[in-house]
mmCIF file of C-alpha atoms in Angstrom:
data_model
loop_
_atom_site.group_PDB
_atom_site.id
_atom_site.type_symbol
_atom_site.label_atom_id
_atom_site.label_comp_id
_atom_site.label_asym_id
_atom_site.label_seq_id
_atom_site.Cartn_x
_atom_site.Cartn_y
_atom_site.Cartn_z
ATOM 1 C CA LEU A 18 -0.211 -0.078 0.074
ATOM 2 C CA ALA A 19 1.494 3.323 -0.990
ATOM 3 C CA ALA A 20 2.223 5.996 1.632
ATOM 4 C CA ASP A 21 -1.067 7.853 -0.556
ATOM 5 C CA GLU A 22 -3.464 5.581 -0.821
ATOM 6 C CA VAL A 23 -6.602 3.518 1.049
ATOM 7 C CA GLU A 24 -7.320 -0.029 0.479
ATOM 8 C CA ILE A 25 -10.844 -0.151 0.708
ATOM 9 C CA ASN A 26 -13.294 -3.387 1.872
ATOM 10 C CA VAL A 27 -16.377 -3.373 -1.076
ATOM 11 C CA LEU A 28 -19.316 -3.331 0.624
ATOM 12 C CA TYR A 29 -21.786 -2.337 -2.578
ATOM 13 C CA CYS A 30 -20.812 -1.869 -6.705
ATOM 14 C CA GLY A 31 -23.113 -0.564 -8.725
ATOM 15 C CA ILE A 32 -22.871 -1.375 -12.635
ATOM 16 C CA CYS A 33 -22.372 1.221 -14.984
ATOM 17 C CA HIS A 34 -22.639 1.424 -19.030
ATOM 18 C CA SER A 35 -19.580 3.019 -18.346
ATOM 19 C CA ASP A 36 -18.485 -0.580 -17.004
ATOM 20 C CA ILE A 37 -20.060 -1.967 -20.319
ATOM 21 C CA SER A 38 -17.940 0.384 -22.434
ATOM 22 C CA MET A 39 -14.799 -0.300 -21.091
ATOM 23 C CA ILE A 40 -14.902 -4.192 -21.114
ATOM 24 C CA ASP A 41 -15.897 -3.887 -24.802
ATOM 25 C CA ASN A 42 -13.343 -1.308 -25.488
ATOM 26 C CA ASP A 43 -16.293 1.088 -27.068
ATOM 27 C CA TRP A 44 -13.689 3.767 -25.912
ATOM 28 C CA GLU A 45 -9.608 2.408 -26.646
ATOM 29 C CA LEU A 46 -8.840 2.786 -23.741
ATOM 30 C CA SER A 47 -9.193 -0.433 -22.553
ATOM 31 C CA SER A 48 -5.947 -2.505 -21.348
ATOM 32 C CA TYR A 49 -6.740 -6.412 -20.214
ATOM 33 C CA PRO A 50 -7.160 -7.939 -17.917
ATOM 34 C CA LEU A 51 -9.488 -5.315 -16.862
ATOM 35 C CA VAL A 52 -11.361 -5.170 -13.268
ATOM 36 C CA ALA A 53 -14.540 -2.477 -13.996
ATOM 37 C CA GLY A 54 -16.599 -1.328 -11.376
ATOM 38 C CA HIS A 55 -16.632 2.742 -10.704
ATOM 39 C CA GLU A 56 -19.358 2.614 -8.017
ATOM 40 C CA VAL A 57 -17.827 1.450 -5.361
ATOM 41 C CA VAL A 58 -18.968 1.972 -1.437
ATOM 42 C CA GLY A 59 -16.904 0.011 1.394
ATOM 43 C CA GLU A 60 -15.177 1.099 4.670
ATOM 44 C CA ILE A 61 -11.470 1.579 5.044
ATOM 45 C CA ALA A 62 -9.785 -1.142 6.013
ATOM 46 C CA GLN A 63 -6.041 0.236 5.423
ATOM 47 C CA LEU A 64 -4.070 3.774 5.415
ATOM 48 C CA GLY A 65 -1.269 4.754 3.931
ATOM 49 C CA SER A 66 1.314 6.045 5.625
ATOM 50 C CA SER A 67 0.864 9.427 4.461
ATOM 51 C CA VAL A 68 -2.917 9.317 5.076
ATOM 52 C CA ASN A 69 -4.822 12.279 7.134
ATOM 53 C CA GLY A 70 -8.699 12.755 7.833
ATOM 54 C CA PHE A 71 -9.597 9.291 7.027
ATOM 55 C CA THR A 72 -10.097 6.284 9.990
ATOM 56 C CA VAL A 73 -10.161 2.588 9.477
ATOM 57 C CA GLY A 74 -13.695 1.062 9.709
ATOM 58 C CA GLN A 75 -14.985 4.655 7.641
ATOM 59 C CA LYS A 76 -17.754 4.139 5.432
ATOM 60 C CA VAL A 77 -16.724 5.520 2.199
ATOM 61 C CA GLY A 78 -17.097 5.988 -1.516
ATOM 62 C CA LEU A 79 -14.705 5.497 -4.857
ATOM 63 C CA GLY A 80 -16.261 6.908 -8.090
ATOM 64 C CA TRP A 81 -14.741 7.088 -11.959
ATOM 65 C CA LEU A 82 -11.346 8.927 -10.360
ATOM 66 C CA SER A 83 -8.846 7.006 -8.403
ATOM 67 C CA ASP A 84 -6.735 9.959 -8.597
ATOM 68 C CA PHE A 85 -5.108 12.513 -9.765
ATOM 69 C CA CYS A 86 -1.871 14.942 -10.400
ATOM 70 C CA GLU A 87 -2.801 17.614 -7.936
ATOM 71 C CA GLN A 88 -0.202 20.062 -9.651
ATOM 72 C CA CYS A 89 -2.403 21.587 -12.555
ATOM 73 C CA ASP A 90 -4.164 24.640 -13.388
ATOM 74 C CA GLU A 91 -7.319 22.239 -13.176
ATOM 75 C CA CYS A 92 -6.222 20.534 -9.759
ATOM 76 C CA HIS A 93 -5.425 23.887 -8.690
ATOM 77 C CA THR A 94 -9.541 25.589 -9.511
ATOM 78 C CA GLY A 95 -10.933 22.466 -7.576
ATOM 79 C CA ASP A 96 -11.604 20.899 -11.416
ATOM 80 C CA GLU A 97 -9.160 17.561 -10.821
ATOM 81 C CA ASN A 98 -12.091 15.773 -12.741
ATOM 82 C CA LEU A 99 -10.636 17.500 -15.637
ATOM 83 C CA CYS A 100 -7.065 17.160 -15.012
ATOM 84 C CA ALA A 101 -5.399 15.486 -17.563
ATOM 85 C CA ASP A 102 -3.434 13.516 -15.799
ATOM 86 C CA LEU A 103 -6.316 11.947 -13.872
ATOM 87 C CA THR A 104 -6.143 8.376 -13.325
ATOM 88 C CA GLY A 105 -9.367 6.596 -14.143
ATOM 89 C CA THR A 106 -10.906 4.286 -11.329
ATOM 90 C CA ILE A 107 -11.592 0.898 -14.118
ATOM 91 C CA VAL A 108 -8.428 2.847 -16.707
ATOM 92 C CA GLY A 109 -5.315 1.426 -16.201
ATOM 93 C CA HIS A 110 -6.577 0.937 -12.974
ATOM 94 C CA HIS A 111 -8.318 -2.238 -11.005
ATOM 95 C CA GLY A 112 -12.019 -1.219 -10.313
ATOM 96 C CA GLY A 113 -14.169 -1.919 -7.826
ATOM 97 C CA PHE A 114 -15.576 -5.438 -8.999
ATOM 98 C CA ALA A 115 -13.602 -7.178 -6.257
ATOM 99 C CA ASP A 116 -12.826 -7.554 -2.339
ATOM 100 C CA LYS A 117 -10.992 -4.374 -2.250
ATOM 101 C CA VAL A 118 -9.660 -1.617 -3.924
ATOM 102 C CA ARG A 119 -7.278 0.834 -3.941
ATOM 103 C CA ALA A 120 -7.071 4.603 -4.263
ATOM 104 C CA ASN A 121 -5.030 7.676 -3.514
ATOM 105 C CA ALA A 122 -6.715 9.448 -0.717
ATOM 106 C CA ASN A 123 -7.686 12.557 -2.433
ATOM 107 C CA SER A 124 -10.328 10.415 -4.230
ATOM 108 C CA VAL A 125 -11.919 8.967 -1.944
ATOM 109 C CA ILE A 126 -14.687 10.754 -0.904
ATOM 110 C CA ALA A 127 -16.840 10.308 3.038
ATOM 111 C CA LEU A 128 -19.864 9.462 2.626
ATOM 112 C CA PRO A 129 -22.613 11.187 4.707
ATOM 113 C CA GLU A 130 -23.590 10.085 8.295
ATOM 114 C CA GLY A 131 -26.401 7.739 7.779
ATOM 115 C CA ILE A 132 -26.565 7.276 3.847
ATOM 116 C CA ASP A 133 -28.688 4.242 2.796
ATOM 117 C CA LEU A 134 -25.334 2.419 1.183
ATOM 118 C CA LYS A 135 -27.364 0.211 -0.983
ATOM 119 C CA THR A 136 -28.541 3.287 -2.943
ATOM 120 C CA ALA A 137 -25.103 5.775 -2.318
ATOM 121 C CA GLY A 138 -22.866 4.191 -5.529
ATOM 122 C CA PRO A 139 -25.139 4.957 -8.085
ATOM 123 C CA LEU A 140 -24.812 8.770 -7.102
ATOM 124 C CA LEU A 141 -21.241 8.201 -7.163
ATOM 125 C CA CYS A 142 -21.385 7.795 -10.717
ATOM 126 C CA GLY A 143 -24.397 8.783 -12.721
ATOM 127 C CA GLY A 144 -25.368 10.766 -9.991
ATOM 128 C CA ILE A 145 -22.676 13.471 -10.328
ATOM 129 C CA THR A 146 -22.755 13.146 -13.762
ATOM 130 C CA VAL A 147 -26.584 14.577 -14.001
ATOM 131 C CA PHE A 148 -26.074 17.402 -10.843
ATOM 132 C CA ASN A 149 -22.938 18.669 -12.157
ATOM 133 C CA PRO A 150 -24.226 20.581 -14.935
ATOM 134 C CA LEU A 151 -26.283 22.177 -12.677
ATOM 135 C CA VAL A 152 -23.676 23.503 -10.552
ATOM 136 C CA GLN A 153 -20.897 24.236 -13.379
ATOM 137 C CA PHE A 154 -23.910 26.026 -15.471
ATOM 138 C CA GLY A 155 -25.440 27.958 -13.265
ATOM 139 C CA ILE A 156 -28.796 26.505 -13.594
ATOM 140 C CA LYS A 157 -31.367 28.435 -11.240
ATOM 141 C CA PRO A 158 -34.508 27.011 -9.494
ATOM 142 C CA THR A 159 -36.648 29.558 -12.168
ATOM 143 C CA ASP A 160 -35.097 28.135 -15.161
ATOM 144 C CA LYS A 161 -37.093 25.295 -17.108
ATOM 145 C CA VAL A 162 -35.099 22.145 -18.125
ATOM 146 C CA ALA A 163 -35.929 19.201 -20.326
ATOM 147 C CA VAL A 164 -34.656 15.908 -20.335
ATOM 148 C CA ILE A 165 -34.398 13.614 -22.488
ATOM 149 C CA GLY A 166 -34.126 9.703 -21.801
ATOM 150 C CA ILE A 167 -35.352 8.491 -18.229
ATOM 151 C CA GLY A 168 -33.280 5.310 -17.717
ATOM 152 C CA GLY A 169 -30.385 5.493 -15.770
ATOM 153 C CA LEU A 170 -29.201 8.541 -15.610
ATOM 154 C CA GLY A 171 -32.663 9.923 -16.490
ATOM 155 C CA HIS A 172 -34.669 9.013 -13.863
ATOM 156 C CA MET A 173 -31.944 10.428 -11.114
ATOM 157 C CA ALA A 174 -31.885 13.899 -13.054
ATOM 158 C CA LEU A 175 -35.285 14.639 -12.732
ATOM 159 C CA GLN A 176 -34.902 14.001 -8.704
ATOM 160 C CA PHE A 177 -32.344 16.211 -9.162
ATOM 161 C CA LEU A 178 -33.871 18.892 -10.947
ATOM 162 C CA ASN A 179 -37.240 18.581 -8.754
ATOM 163 C CA ALA A 180 -35.082 18.830 -5.692
ATOM 164 C CA TRP A 181 -33.736 22.014 -7.297
ATOM 165 C CA GLY A 182 -36.568 23.761 -7.781
ATOM 166 C CA CYS A 183 -36.741 23.929 -12.116
ATOM 167 C CA GLU A 184 -39.530 22.924 -14.244
ATOM 168 C CA ILE A 185 -38.937 19.879 -15.605
ATOM 169 C CA THR A 186 -40.575 18.241 -18.919
ATOM 170 C CA ALA A 187 -39.815 14.296 -19.504
ATOM 171 C CA PHE A 188 -38.675 13.688 -23.210
ATOM 172 C CA THR A 189 -39.718 10.069 -22.844
ATOM 173 C CA SER A 190 -41.956 6.672 -24.453
ATOM 174 C CA GLU A 191 -45.322 6.403 -24.426
ATOM 175 C CA SER A 192 -44.826 3.673 -21.669
ATOM 176 C CA LYS A 193 -42.765 5.921 -19.313
ATOM 177 C CA LYS A 194 -44.875 8.989 -19.222
ATOM 178 C CA GLN A 195 -46.520 8.567 -16.016
ATOM 179 C CA GLU A 196 -43.184 6.738 -14.084
ATOM 180 C CA ALA A 197 -41.601 10.401 -14.874
ATOM 181 C CA LEU A 198 -44.190 12.005 -13.545
ATOM 182 C CA ASP A 199 -44.127 9.795 -10.912
ATOM 183 C CA MET A 200 -39.861 10.629 -10.279
ATOM 184 C CA GLY A 201 -40.378 14.862 -10.159
ATOM 185 C CA ALA A 202 -41.122 15.632 -13.683
ATOM 186 C CA HIS A 203 -43.645 18.529 -14.077
ATOM 187 C CA TYR A 204 -44.797 16.814 -17.852
ATOM 188 C CA ALA A 205 -43.770 13.991 -19.667
ATOM 189 C CA ILE A 206 -43.494 14.259 -23.742
ATOM 190 C CA ASN A 207 -43.671 11.082 -26.051
ATOM 191 C CA SER A 208 -40.591 11.882 -27.862
ATOM 192 C CA ARG A 209 -42.087 10.430 -31.225
ATOM 193 C CA ASP A 210 -45.188 12.822 -30.989
ATOM 194 C CA GLU A 211 -44.173 15.707 -33.440
ATOM 195 C CA ALA A 212 -47.455 17.367 -32.509
ATOM 196 C CA GLU A 213 -46.143 17.290 -28.850
ATOM 197 C CA LEU A 214 -42.808 18.681 -29.819
ATOM 198 C CA SER A 215 -43.902 21.177 -31.941
ATOM 199 C CA SER A 216 -45.244 23.293 -29.094
ATOM 200 C CA LEU A 217 -42.225 23.836 -27.175
ATOM 201 C CA SER A 218 -40.412 25.685 -29.460
ATOM 202 C CA GLY A 219 -37.890 28.379 -27.612
ATOM 203 C CA LYS A 220 -39.300 26.734 -24.288
ATOM 204 C CA PHE A 221 -35.883 25.775 -22.474
ATOM 205 C CA ASP A 222 -33.223 26.984 -20.686
ATOM 206 C CA LEU A 223 -31.665 23.666 -20.962
ATOM 207 C CA ILE A 224 -31.326 20.429 -22.415
ATOM 208 C CA LEU A 225 -30.040 17.446 -21.210
ATOM 209 C CA SER A 226 -29.215 14.472 -22.844
ATOM 210 C CA THR A 227 -28.649 11.039 -21.456
ATOM 211 C CA VAL A 228 -29.475 8.623 -24.356
ATOM 212 C CA ASN A 229 -26.449 7.265 -26.094
ATOM 213 C CA VAL A 230 -28.196 7.202 -29.575
ATOM 214 C CA LYS A 231 -28.513 9.599 -32.047
ATOM 215 C CA LEU A 232 -31.483 11.940 -32.441
ATOM 216 C CA ASP A 233 -32.392 15.372 -34.565
ATOM 217 C CA TRP A 234 -30.584 17.715 -32.524
ATOM 218 C CA ASN A 235 -31.529 20.529 -34.540
ATOM 219 C CA LEU A 236 -35.445 19.653 -34.000
ATOM 220 C CA TYR A 237 -33.793 19.614 -29.793
ATOM 221 C CA LEU A 238 -32.068 22.922 -30.677
ATOM 222 C CA SER A 239 -35.094 24.780 -31.516
ATOM 223 C CA LYS A 240 -36.863 23.768 -28.154
ATOM 224 C CA LEU A 241 -34.223 25.985 -26.502
ATOM 225 C CA LYS A 242 -34.738 29.333 -25.413
ATOM 226 C CA PRO A 243 -32.268 32.324 -26.778
ATOM 227 C CA ARG A 244 -28.455 31.572 -24.900
ATOM 228 C CA GLY A 245 -29.898 27.859 -23.825
ATOM 229 C CA ARG A 246 -28.211 25.383 -23.753
ATOM 230 C CA LEU A 247 -27.857 21.888 -24.599
ATOM 231 C CA VAL A 248 -25.741 19.387 -22.646
ATOM 232 C CA PHE A 249 -24.676 15.516 -23.146
ATOM 233 C CA VAL A 250 -24.014 13.950 -20.371
ATOM 234 C CA GLY A 251 -25.142 10.207 -22.541
ATOM 235 C CA ALA A 252 -21.946 9.776 -24.833
ATOM 236 C CA THR A 253 -23.609 9.298 -27.716
ATOM 237 C CA LEU A 254 -20.853 7.650 -29.989
ATOM 238 C CA ASP A 255 -22.308 8.981 -33.232
ATOM 239 C CA PRO A 256 -20.645 12.414 -34.822
ATOM 240 C CA LEU A 257 -23.642 15.327 -34.279
ATOM 241 C CA ASP A 258 -25.267 16.618 -37.271
ATOM 242 C CA VAL A 259 -25.986 20.324 -36.353
ATOM 243 C CA MET A 260 -26.654 23.668 -38.292
ATOM 244 C CA VAL A 261 -24.505 26.058 -37.181
ATOM 245 C CA PRO A 262 -27.275 28.833 -38.157
ATOM 246 C CA ASN A 263 -29.204 26.933 -34.958
ATOM 247 C CA LEU A 264 -26.540 27.891 -32.678
ATOM 248 C CA ILE A 265 -25.997 31.924 -34.290
ATOM 249 C CA GLU A 266 -29.640 32.376 -34.054
ATOM 250 C CA GLY A 267 -30.139 32.785 -30.511
ATOM 251 C CA GLN A 268 -26.733 32.580 -29.356
ATOM 252 C CA LYS A 269 -27.316 28.219 -28.072
ATOM 253 C CA THR A 270 -25.068 26.420 -26.698
ATOM 254 C CA ILE A 271 -24.193 22.902 -26.981
ATOM 255 C CA SER A 272 -21.795 21.415 -23.960
ATOM 256 C CA GLY A 273 -20.791 18.168 -22.598
ATOM 257 C CA SER A 274 -20.136 16.926 -18.864
ATOM 258 C CA ASP A 275 -19.288 13.480 -17.210
ATOM 259 C CA THR A 276 -18.148 13.417 -13.897
ATOM 260 C CA GLY A 277 -17.547 16.224 -11.349
ATOM 261 C CA SER A 278 -14.983 17.375 -9.075
ATOM 262 C CA ILE A 279 -14.146 15.370 -5.456
ATOM 263 C CA ASN A 280 -15.949 18.897 -3.940
ATOM 264 C CA THR A 281 -18.821 18.609 -5.815
ATOM 265 C CA ILE A 282 -19.832 14.814 -5.336
ATOM 266 C CA SER A 283 -19.484 15.857 -1.756
ATOM 267 C CA ARG A 284 -21.800 18.215 -1.961
ATOM 268 C CA MET A 285 -24.397 16.192 -4.729
ATOM 269 C CA LEU A 286 -24.300 13.643 -2.181
ATOM 270 C CA LYS A 287 -25.324 15.751 1.332
ATOM 271 C CA PHE A 288 -27.665 17.490 -1.502
ATOM 272 C CA ALA A 289 -29.338 13.737 -2.297
ATOM 273 C CA GLN A 290 -30.025 13.154 2.034
ATOM 274 C CA GLN A 291 -31.218 16.681 2.094
ATOM 275 C CA HIS A 292 -34.103 16.120 -0.176
ATOM 276 C CA ASN A 293 -34.006 12.164 -0.229
ATOM 277 C CA ILE A 294 -32.983 11.570 -3.650
ATOM 278 C CA GLN A 295 -32.410 7.820 -4.371
ATOM 279 C CA PRO A 296 -31.870 6.263 -7.397
ATOM 280 C CA ILE A 297 -34.045 3.546 -8.110
ATOM 281 C CA ILE A 298 -31.951 -0.097 -7.716
ATOM 282 C CA GLU A 299 -31.845 -3.513 -8.595
ATOM 283 C CA VAL A 300 -29.593 -5.756 -6.064
ATOM 284 C CA LEU A 301 -27.786 -8.975 -6.695
ATOM 285 C CA PRO A 302 -25.182 -10.620 -5.046
ATOM 286 C CA PHE A 303 -21.275 -10.108 -6.298
ATOM 287 C CA ASP A 304 -21.277 -13.866 -7.467
ATOM 288 C CA LYS A 305 -24.511 -12.829 -9.629
ATOM 289 C CA ILE A 306 -22.320 -10.141 -11.358
ATOM 290 C CA ASN A 307 -22.491 -11.879 -14.934
ATOM 291 C CA ASP A 308 -26.219 -11.687 -14.812
ATOM 292 C CA GLY A 309 -26.214 -8.431 -13.747
ATOM 293 C CA ILE A 310 -24.032 -7.439 -17.098
ATOM 294 C CA THR A 311 -26.409 -9.113 -19.416
ATOM 295 C CA LYS A 312 -29.713 -6.899 -17.706
ATOM 296 C CA LEU A 313 -27.599 -4.345 -18.103
ATOM 297 C CA ARG A 314 -26.874 -4.541 -22.059
ATOM 298 C CA SER A 315 -30.297 -6.273 -22.674
ATOM 299 C CA GLY A 316 -31.639 -2.596 -21.141
ATOM 300 C CA ASN A 317 -34.276 -4.170 -18.836
ATOM 301 C CA VAL A 318 -33.195 -2.937 -15.864
ATOM 302 C CA ARG A 319 -35.157 -0.006 -13.561
ATOM 303 C CA TYR A 320 -33.214 1.366 -13.311
ATOM 304 C CA ARG A 321 -29.221 0.898 -11.682
ATOM 305 C CA VAL A 322 -27.735 -2.925 -10.967
ATOM 306 C CA VAL A 323 -26.033 -2.503 -7.918
ATOM 307 C CA LEU A 324 -23.792 -5.411 -6.622
ATOM 308 C CA GLU A 325 -23.688 -6.678 -2.779
ATOM 309 C CA LYS A 326 -21.414 -8.663 -0.757
#
């Protein structure tokens, strides 16, 4: 164990689509053998000799980050998730589909007292993925926000945005409309209903896309207010087909976001606890991990899979 590392006994670990992307080398970042798992909840087993601020037995979390340089401009300004030399928990590093995982203490997150450990794991990746844009792009409680896709990310986005105070519209399938309303959306629109879509032009301050499929992005840009923003948190691999005049007219913006800083993750966890925001999960024992991966691949999960020791 390195002097600046923490060893964690894994209690729970979520299965995320990013794990499958790494298993399949979709992003051409993978090296094998690969141990995935980056939504880790556990307790500290050992502390490196120079680690302060943690205690053995303490409940902690580990998300996408396992180390960062602490020297670059991004690290110095509290944006260590943008560090060019960061270590991803499952990128050239063994992740949480294991009994134990190690990480630099700078990336280990103390969990709030009393948080539900079973549901905390998905917050460390999916939760921060949808929370970070609210912080980074200055989303206000008076803003009108749309969420594309009500799945593993989108169902958490609805809960966070509702607690944030925003008016929320969910773009989803007909079969999920009532579920979206139950999870915090004020309006639910069938994304295949052209008549419903046509009534929404110029309505939204923010559109958050949580899907990984190609859509008519020019159509969604037309739904933004002037200076509105389309933010991608779902990693579609298809090139964007966007007419530049659709951005110029109205000074609209397209952005992306993945995880957040350690400080923002801590804030997100406290916010989630204060507002009783919990991912909807299916729990499986660790020895059923392959079943969980198969289920996630099939798209039949409502809405996150969590492995339990």
